[in-house]
Each structure stands twice: as structure tokens, then as C-alpha cells.
Amino acid sequence: MGMREAVDQVVHEAELQLTDGTWELAVTDSDLARQAAAALTDAVGPVDAHQALPRIERLAALREALAALALTVARTHGHLAWFLADASSHLTPVLHWRALDAPDDRTFGAVLPADDELADAEAAIRLLAAILARISQDA
């Protein structure tokens, strides 16, 4: 299962919890969700523009998105933290990716991602940004 598909399952669970009232977004969480959505959108821009970037910039943007998610998780508790932590856990392969060649193969296990893996991670980030923006407006 790809990252986007895994994150989609987490998003689906969040939508169910929001719909059935299990998760009621507090005002402070709504503000954090809005800020996280903006940070994710800033990090991973529109598909066409982002895919035209060099691999090193695409990877840097994905790492920036992961950092924004980590900071948001650190600033909250409860459902929003659980949701973002679960979604983030599906994006951890990004942390093992590298953009530079390593002729001596001494990379601490880092691997070069395929273009479709980069695109999959970027799509997962865009999905998270979209739901965070939506739920922050609904609260």
C-alpha cells in the first residue's frame, strides 16, 4: 500500500469520527489544523509546479512538511494529535530517502526514491492539507 492510500484510510477514519461526534474539534485545535494546512500547502505546492522541481528540492519540501506535522503534534493532544501522528507514521519512508548519489554506498541506509514514490508522498501531503483546511473551517 502506498503512502497516499494509507493516509487516505486515516483521513477516512477521521471523517467518520468527526461525523459521528466521537471527535469534536476544539477552537485551539481548529487554529492548529489551519496553520498545519497552510504549512503543508506551502511545503508541497501544486502538482505540476512541484514535479518540475529537482529531486533534492522535492525531498526537502517533503521533509519540511513532516517537520510541520511533527510541530503540530507537539502542540496538541487528543484526537488531532492522534490523527496527525498516525498519518505521519505512514510518511516515515521519506526520512530514509536521499537525493544525492553516494558512490561509496555509505548512506546510513538512505535510498534514492523513485519518481512515483515522491509523487505518492506529495499526494499524501496534499490530502492531509485538504482535510486539515476543511475541518478547520467546519469548527
mmCIF file with all atom_site columns, N, CA and C in Angstrom, residues 4-50:
data_model
loop_
_atom_site.group_PDB
_atom_site.id
_atom_site.type_symbol
_atom_site.label_atom_id
_atom_site.label_alt_id
_atom_site.label_comp_id
_atom_site.label_asym_id
_atom_site.label_entity_id
_atom_site.label_seq_id
_atom_site.pdbx_PDB_ins_code
_atom_site.Cartn_x
_atom_site.Cartn_y
_atom_site.Cartn_z
_atom_site.occupancy
_atom_site.B_iso_or_equiv
_atom_site.pdbx_formal_charge
_atom_site.auth_seq_id
_atom_site.auth_comp_id
_atom_site.auth_asym_id
_atom_site.auth_atom_id
_atom_site.pdbx_PDB_model_num
ATOM 1   N N  . ARG A 1 4  ? -0.134  7.506  -0.005  1.00 0.00 ? 4  ARG A N  1
ATOM 2   C CA . ARG A 1 4  ? -1.389  8.219  -0.214  1.00 0.00 ? 4  ARG A CA 1
ATOM 3   C C  . ARG A 1 4  ? -2.572  7.349  0.202   1.00 0.00 ? 4  ARG A C  1
ATOM 4   N N  . GLU A 1 5  ? -2.527  6.101  -0.176  1.00 0.00 ? 5  GLU A N  1
ATOM 5   C CA . GLU A 1 5  ? -3.618  5.188  0.180   1.00 0.00 ? 5  GLU A CA 1
ATOM 6   C C  . GLU A 1 5  ? -3.697  5.001  1.699   1.00 0.00 ? 5  GLU A C  1
ATOM 7   N N  . ALA A 1 6  ? -2.559  4.853  2.346   1.00 0.00 ? 6  ALA A N  1
ATOM 8   C CA . ALA A 1 6  ? -2.543  4.696  3.806   1.00 0.00 ? 6  ALA A CA 1
ATOM 9   C C  . ALA A 1 6  ? -3.078  5.949  4.498   1.00 0.00 ? 6  ALA A C  1
ATOM 10  N N  . VAL A 1 7  ? -2.644  7.114  4.046   1.00 0.00 ? 7  VAL A N  1
ATOM 11  C CA . VAL A 1 7  ? -3.130  8.367  4.625   1.00 0.00 ? 7  VAL A CA 1
ATOM 12  C C  . VAL A 1 7  ? -4.618  8.538  4.339   1.00 0.00 ? 7  VAL A C  1
ATOM 13  N N  . ASP A 1 8  ? -5.058  8.101  3.180   1.00 0.00 ? 8  ASP A N  1
ATOM 14  C CA . ASP A 1 8  ? -6.482  8.172  2.841   1.00 0.00 ? 8  ASP A CA 1
ATOM 15  C C  . ASP A 1 8  ? -7.317  7.368  3.848   1.00 0.00 ? 8  ASP A C  1
ATOM 16  N N  . GLN A 1 9  ? -6.816  6.229  4.282   1.00 0.00 ? 9  GLN A N  1
ATOM 17  C CA . GLN A 1 9  ? -7.536  5.430  5.281   1.00 0.00 ? 9  GLN A CA 1
ATOM 18  C C  . GLN A 1 9  ? -7.615  6.162  6.618   1.00 0.00 ? 9  GLN A C  1
ATOM 19  N N  . VAL A 1 10 ? -6.525  6.833  6.992   1.00 0.00 ? 10 VAL A N  1
ATOM 20  C CA . VAL A 1 10 ? -6.518  7.614  8.238   1.00 0.00 ? 10 VAL A CA 1
ATOM 21  C C  . VAL A 1 10 ? -7.503  8.782  8.119   1.00 0.00 ? 10 VAL A C  1
ATOM 22  N N  . VAL A 1 11 ? -7.512  9.428  6.967   1.00 0.00 ? 11 VAL A N  1
ATOM 23  C CA . VAL A 1 11 ? -8.443  10.536 6.719   1.00 0.00 ? 11 VAL A CA 1
ATOM 24  C C  . VAL A 1 11 ? -9.885  10.044 6.797   1.00 0.00 ? 11 VAL A C  1
ATOM 25  N N  . HIS A 1 12 ? -10.145 8.890  6.236   1.00 0.00 ? 12 HIS A N  1
ATOM 26  C CA . HIS A 1 12 ? -11.498 8.322  6.272   1.00 0.00 ? 12 HIS A CA 1
ATOM 27  C C  . HIS A 1 12 ? -11.946 8.091  7.723   1.00 0.00 ? 12 HIS A C  1
ATOM 28  N N  . GLU A 1 13 ? -11.049 7.538  8.544   1.00 0.00 ? 13 GLU A N  1
ATOM 29  C CA . GLU A 1 13 ? -11.382 7.329  9.954   1.00 0.00 ? 13 GLU A CA 1
ATOM 30  C C  . GLU A 1 13 ? -11.656 8.660  10.654  1.00 0.00 ? 13 GLU A C  1
ATOM 31  N N  . ALA A 1 14 ? -10.850 9.673  10.355  1.00 0.00 ? 14 ALA A N  1
ATOM 32  C CA . ALA A 1 14 ? -11.058 10.991 10.957  1.00 0.00 ? 14 ALA A CA 1
ATOM 33  C C  . ALA A 1 14 ? -12.419 11.554 10.560  1.00 0.00 ? 14 ALA A C  1
ATOM 34  N N  . GLU A 1 15 ? -12.767 11.412 9.290   1.00 0.00 ? 15 GLU A N  1
ATOM 35  C CA . GLU A 1 15 ? -14.064 11.911 8.819   1.00 0.00 ? 15 GLU A CA 1
ATOM 36  C C  . GLU A 1 15 ? -15.212 11.207 9.525   1.00 0.00 ? 15 GLU A C  1
ATOM 37  N N  . LEU A 1 16 ? -15.086 9.889  9.735   1.00 0.00 ? 16 LEU A N  1
ATOM 38  C CA . LEU A 1 16 ? -16.120 9.143  10.460  1.00 0.00 ? 16 LEU A CA 1
ATOM 39  C C  . LEU A 1 16 ? -16.253 9.651  11.894  1.00 0.00 ? 16 LEU A C  1
ATOM 40  N N  . GLN A 1 17 ? -15.107 9.873  12.563  1.00 0.00 ? 17 GLN A N  1
ATOM 41  C CA . GLN A 1 17 ? -15.148 10.344 13.943  1.00 0.00 ? 17 GLN A CA 1
ATOM 42  C C  . GLN A 1 17 ? -15.737 11.747 14.047  1.00 0.00 ? 17 GLN A C  1
ATOM 43  N N  . LEU A 1 18 ? -15.421 12.587 13.083  1.00 0.00 ? 18 LEU A N  1
ATOM 44  C CA . LEU A 1 18 ? -15.985 13.940 13.078  1.00 0.00 ? 18 LEU A CA 1
ATOM 45  C C  . LEU A 1 18 ? -17.481 13.908 12.804  1.00 0.00 ? 18 LEU A C  1
ATOM 46  N N  . THR A 1 19 ? -17.891 13.026 11.913  1.00 0.00 ? 19 THR A N  1
ATOM 47  C CA . THR A 1 19 ? -19.308 12.917 11.550  1.00 0.00 ? 19 THR A CA 1
ATOM 48  C C  . THR A 1 19 ? -20.145 12.347 12.687  1.00 0.00 ? 19 THR A C  1
ATOM 49  N N  . ASP A 1 20 ? -19.630 11.294 13.353  1.00 0.00 ? 20 ASP A N  1
ATOM 50  C CA . ASP A 1 20 ? -20.448 10.661 14.399  1.00 0.00 ? 20 ASP A CA 1
ATOM 51  C C  . ASP A 1 20 ? -20.297 11.324 15.767  1.00 0.00 ? 20 ASP A C  1
ATOM 52  N N  . GLY A 1 21 ? -19.487 12.383 15.839  1.00 0.00 ? 21 GLY A N  1
ATOM 53  C CA . GLY A 1 21 ? -19.359 13.135 17.077  1.00 0.00 ? 21 GLY A CA 1
ATOM 54  C C  . GLY A 1 21 ? -18.328 12.586 18.047  1.00 0.00 ? 21 GLY A C  1
ATOM 55  N N  . THR A 1 22 ? -17.612 11.533 17.668  1.00 0.00 ? 22 THR A N  1
ATOM 56  C CA . THR A 1 22 ? -16.551 10.996 18.518  1.00 0.00 ? 22 THR A CA 1
ATOM 57  C C  . THR A 1 22 ? -15.453 12.031 18.706  1.00 0.00 ? 22 THR A C  1
ATOM 58  N N  . TRP A 1 23 ? -15.210 12.793 17.655  1.00 0.00 ? 23 TRP A N  1
ATOM 59  C CA . TRP A 1 23 ? -14.167 13.815 17.681  1.00 0.00 ? 23 TRP A CA 1
ATOM 60  C C  . TRP A 1 23 ? -14.810 15.167 17.409  1.00 0.00 ? 23 TRP A C  1
ATOM 61  N N  . GLU A 1 24 ? -14.774 16.022 18.407  1.00 0.00 ? 24 GLU A N  1
ATOM 62  C CA . GLU A 1 24 ? -15.241 17.396 18.243  1.00 0.00 ? 24 GLU A CA 1
ATOM 63  C C  . GLU A 1 24 ? -14.018 18.300 18.303  1.00 0.00 ? 24 GLU A C  1
ATOM 64  N N  . LEU A 1 25 ? -13.765 18.978 17.233  1.00 0.00 ? 25 LEU A N  1
ATOM 65  C CA . LEU A 1 25 ? -12.569 19.809 17.120  1.00 0.00 ? 25 LEU A CA 1
ATOM 66  C C  . LEU A 1 25 ? -12.715 21.058 17.984  1.00 0.00 ? 25 LEU A C  1
ATOM 67  N N  . ALA A 1 26 ? -11.809 21.209 18.939  1.00 0.00 ? 26 ALA A N  1
ATOM 68  C CA . ALA A 1 26 ? -11.792 22.398 19.790  1.00 0.00 ? 26 ALA A CA 1
ATOM 69  C C  . ALA A 1 26 ? -11.282 23.587 18.981  1.00 0.00 ? 26 ALA A C  1
ATOM 70  N N  . VAL A 1 27 ? -11.582 24.786 19.444  1.00 0.00 ? 27 VAL A N  1
ATOM 71  C CA . VAL A 1 27 ? -11.153 26.000 18.742  1.00 0.00 ? 27 VAL A CA 1
ATOM 72  C C  . VAL A 1 27 ? -9.630  26.042 18.610  1.00 0.00 ? 27 VAL A C  1
ATOM 73  N N  . THR A 1 28 ? -8.921  25.684 19.675  1.00 0.00 ? 28 THR A N  1
ATOM 74  C CA . THR A 1 28 ? -7.453  25.700 19.599  1.00 0.00 ? 28 THR A CA 1
ATOM 75  C C  . THR A 1 28 ? -6.948  24.689 18.583  1.00 0.00 ? 28 THR A C  1
ATOM 76  N N  . ASP A 1 29 ? -7.594  23.529 18.517  1.00 0.00 ? 29 ASP A N  1
ATOM 77  C CA . ASP A 1 29 ? -7.214  22.526 17.520  1.00 0.00 ? 29 ASP A CA 1
ATOM 78  C C  . ASP A 1 29 ? -7.560  22.997 16.115  1.00 0.00 ? 29 ASP A C  1
ATOM 79  N N  . SER A 1 30 ? -8.646  23.727 15.991  1.00 0.00 ? 30 SER A N  1
ATOM 80  C CA . SER A 1 30 ? -9.028  24.270 14.688  1.00 0.00 ? 30 SER A CA 1
ATOM 81  C C  . SER A 1 30 ? -7.961  25.238 14.181  1.00 0.00 ? 30 SER A C  1
ATOM 82  N N  . ASP A 1 31 ? -7.466  26.076 15.082  1.00 0.00 ? 31 ASP A N  1
ATOM 83  C CA . ASP A 1 31 ? -6.400  27.009 14.711  1.00 0.00 ? 31 ASP A CA 1
ATOM 84  C C  . ASP A 1 31 ? -5.131  26.261 14.301  1.00 0.00 ? 31 ASP A C  1
ATOM 85  N N  . LEU A 1 32 ? -4.773  25.233 15.068  1.00 0.00 ? 32 LEU A N  1
ATOM 86  C CA . LEU A 1 32 ? -3.597  24.430 14.729  1.00 0.00 ? 32 LEU A CA 1
ATOM 87  C C  . LEU A 1 32 ? -3.783  23.706 13.393  1.00 0.00 ? 32 LEU A C  1
ATOM 88  N N  . ALA A 1 33 ? -4.970  23.188 13.163  1.00 0.00 ? 33 ALA A N  1
ATOM 89  C CA . ALA A 1 33 ? -5.254  22.497 11.898  1.00 0.00 ? 33 ALA A CA 1
ATOM 90  C C  . ALA A 1 33 ? -5.110  23.461 10.722  1.00 0.00 ? 33 ALA A C  1
ATOM 91  N N  . ARG A 1 34 ? -5.600  24.678 10.894  1.00 0.00 ? 34 ARG A N  1
ATOM 92  C CA . ARG A 1 34 ? -5.493  25.699 9.845   1.00 0.00 ? 34 ARG A CA 1
ATOM 93  C C  . ARG A 1 34 ? -4.028  26.040 9.570   1.00 0.00 ? 34 ARG A C  1
ATOM 94  N N  . GLN A 1 35 ? -3.252  26.209 10.632  1.00 0.00 ? 35 GLN A N  1
ATOM 95  C CA . GLN A 1 35 ? -1.831  26.512 10.482  1.00 0.00 ? 35 GLN A CA 1
ATOM 96  C C  . GLN A 1 35 ? -1.082  25.352 9.818   1.00 0.00 ? 35 GLN A C  1
ATOM 97  N N  . ALA A 1 36 ? -1.409  24.134 10.218  1.00 0.00 ? 36 ALA A N  1
ATOM 98  C CA . ALA A 1 36 ? -0.759  22.959 9.626   1.00 0.00 ? 36 ALA A CA 1
ATOM 99  C C  . ALA A 1 36 ? -1.120  22.838 8.149   1.00 0.00 ? 36 ALA A C  1
ATOM 100 N N  . ALA A 1 37 ? -2.375  23.077 7.817   1.00 0.00 ? 37 ALA A N  1
ATOM 101 C CA . ALA A 1 37 ? -2.798  23.011 6.416   1.00 0.00 ? 37 ALA A CA 1
ATOM 102 C C  . ALA A 1 37 ? -2.018  24.010 5.573   1.00 0.00 ? 37 ALA A C  1
ATOM 103 N N  . ALA A 1 38 ? -1.848  25.212 6.095   1.00 0.00 ? 38 ALA A N  1
ATOM 104 C CA . ALA A 1 38 ? -1.100  26.237 5.368   1.00 0.00 ? 38 ALA A CA 1
ATOM 105 C C  . ALA A 1 38 ? 0.365   25.840 5.209   1.00 0.00 ? 38 ALA A C  1
ATOM 106 N N  . ALA A 1 39 ? 0.958   25.297 6.267   1.00 0.00 ? 39 ALA A N  1
ATOM 107 C CA . ALA A 1 39 ? 2.361   24.880 6.198   1.00 0.00 ? 39 ALA A CA 1
ATOM 108 C C  . ALA A 1 39 ? 2.553   23.745 5.202   1.00 0.00 ? 39 ALA A C  1
ATOM 109 N N  . LEU A 1 40 ? 1.628   22.800 5.181   1.00 0.00 ? 40 LEU A N  1
ATOM 110 C CA . LEU A 1 40 ? 1.726   21.679 4.238   1.00 0.00 ? 40 LEU A CA 1
ATOM 111 C C  . LEU A 1 40 ? 1.554   22.162 2.799   1.00 0.00 ? 40 LEU A C  1
ATOM 112 N N  . THR A 1 41 ? 0.621   23.071 2.602   1.00 0.00 ? 41 THR A N  1
ATOM 113 C CA . THR A 1 41 ? 0.389   23.624 1.270   1.00 0.00 ? 41 THR A CA 1
ATOM 114 C C  . THR A 1 41 ? 1.590   24.429 0.798   1.00 0.00 ? 41 THR A C  1
ATOM 115 N N  . ASP A 1 42 ? 2.195   25.169 1.704   1.00 0.00 ? 42 ASP A N  1
ATOM 116 C CA . ASP A 1 42 ? 3.402   25.930 1.363   1.00 0.00 ? 42 ASP A CA 1
ATOM 117 C C  . ASP A 1 42 ? 4.558   24.997 1.007   1.00 0.00 ? 42 ASP A C  1
ATOM 118 N N  . ALA A 1 43 ? 4.666   23.891 1.726   1.00 0.00 ? 43 ALA A N  1
ATOM 119 C CA . ALA A 1 43 ? 5.781   22.972 1.511   1.00 0.00 ? 43 ALA A CA 1
ATOM 120 C C  . ALA A 1 43 ? 5.643   22.211 0.193   1.00 0.00 ? 43 ALA A C  1
ATOM 121 N N  . VAL A 1 44 ? 4.477   21.677 -0.048  1.00 0.00 ? 44 VAL A N  1
ATOM 122 C CA . VAL A 1 44 ? 4.253   20.847 -1.239  1.00 0.00 ? 44 VAL A CA 1
ATOM 123 C C  . VAL A 1 44 ? 3.192   21.536 -2.089  1.00 0.00 ? 44 VAL A C  1
ATOM 124 N N  . GLY A 1 45 ? 3.661   22.268 -3.060  1.00 0.00 ? 45 GLY A N  1
ATOM 125 C CA . GLY A 1 45 ? 2.778   23.066 -3.902  1.00 0.00 ? 45 GLY A CA 1
ATOM 126 C C  . GLY A 1 45 ? 2.003   22.262 -4.920  1.00 0.00 ? 45 GLY A C  1
ATOM 127 N N  . PRO A 1 46 ? 1.451   22.951 -5.904  1.00 0.00 ? 46 PRO A N  1
ATOM 128 C CA . PRO A 1 46 ? 0.647   22.297 -6.936  1.00 0.00 ? 46 PRO A CA 1
ATOM 129 C C  . PRO A 1 46 ? 1.442   21.202 -7.666  1.00 0.00 ? 46 PRO A C  1
ATOM 130 N N  . VAL A 1 47 ? 0.747   20.177 -8.091  1.00 0.00 ? 47 VAL A N  1
ATOM 131 C CA . VAL A 1 47 ? 1.372   19.002 -8.705  1.00 0.00 ? 47 VAL A CA 1
ATOM 132 C C  . VAL A 1 47 ? 2.321   19.383 -9.835  1.00 0.00 ? 47 VAL A C  1
ATOM 133 N N  . ASP A 1 48 ? 1.838   20.116 -10.817 1.00 0.00 ? 48 ASP A N  1
ATOM 134 C CA . ASP A 1 48 ? 2.659   20.429 -11.991 1.00 0.00 ? 48 ASP A CA 1
ATOM 135 C C  . ASP A 1 48 ? 3.922   21.192 -11.629 1.00 0.00 ? 48 ASP A C  1
ATOM 136 N N  . ALA A 1 49 ? 3.773   22.202 -10.811 1.00 0.00 ? 49 ALA A N  1
ATOM 137 C CA . ALA A 1 49 ? 4.925   23.013 -10.428 1.00 0.00 ? 49 ALA A CA 1
ATOM 138 C C  . ALA A 1 49 ? 5.893   22.210 -9.571  1.00 0.00 ? 49 ALA A C  1
ATOM 139 N N  . HIS A 1 50 ? 5.360   21.409 -8.682  1.00 0.00 ? 50 HIS A N  1
ATOM 140 C CA . HIS A 1 50 ? 6.214   20.668 -7.751  1.00 0.00 ? 50 HIS A CA 1
ATOM 141 C C  . HIS A 1 50 ? 6.982   19.554 -8.458  1.00 0.00 ? 50 HIS A C  1
#
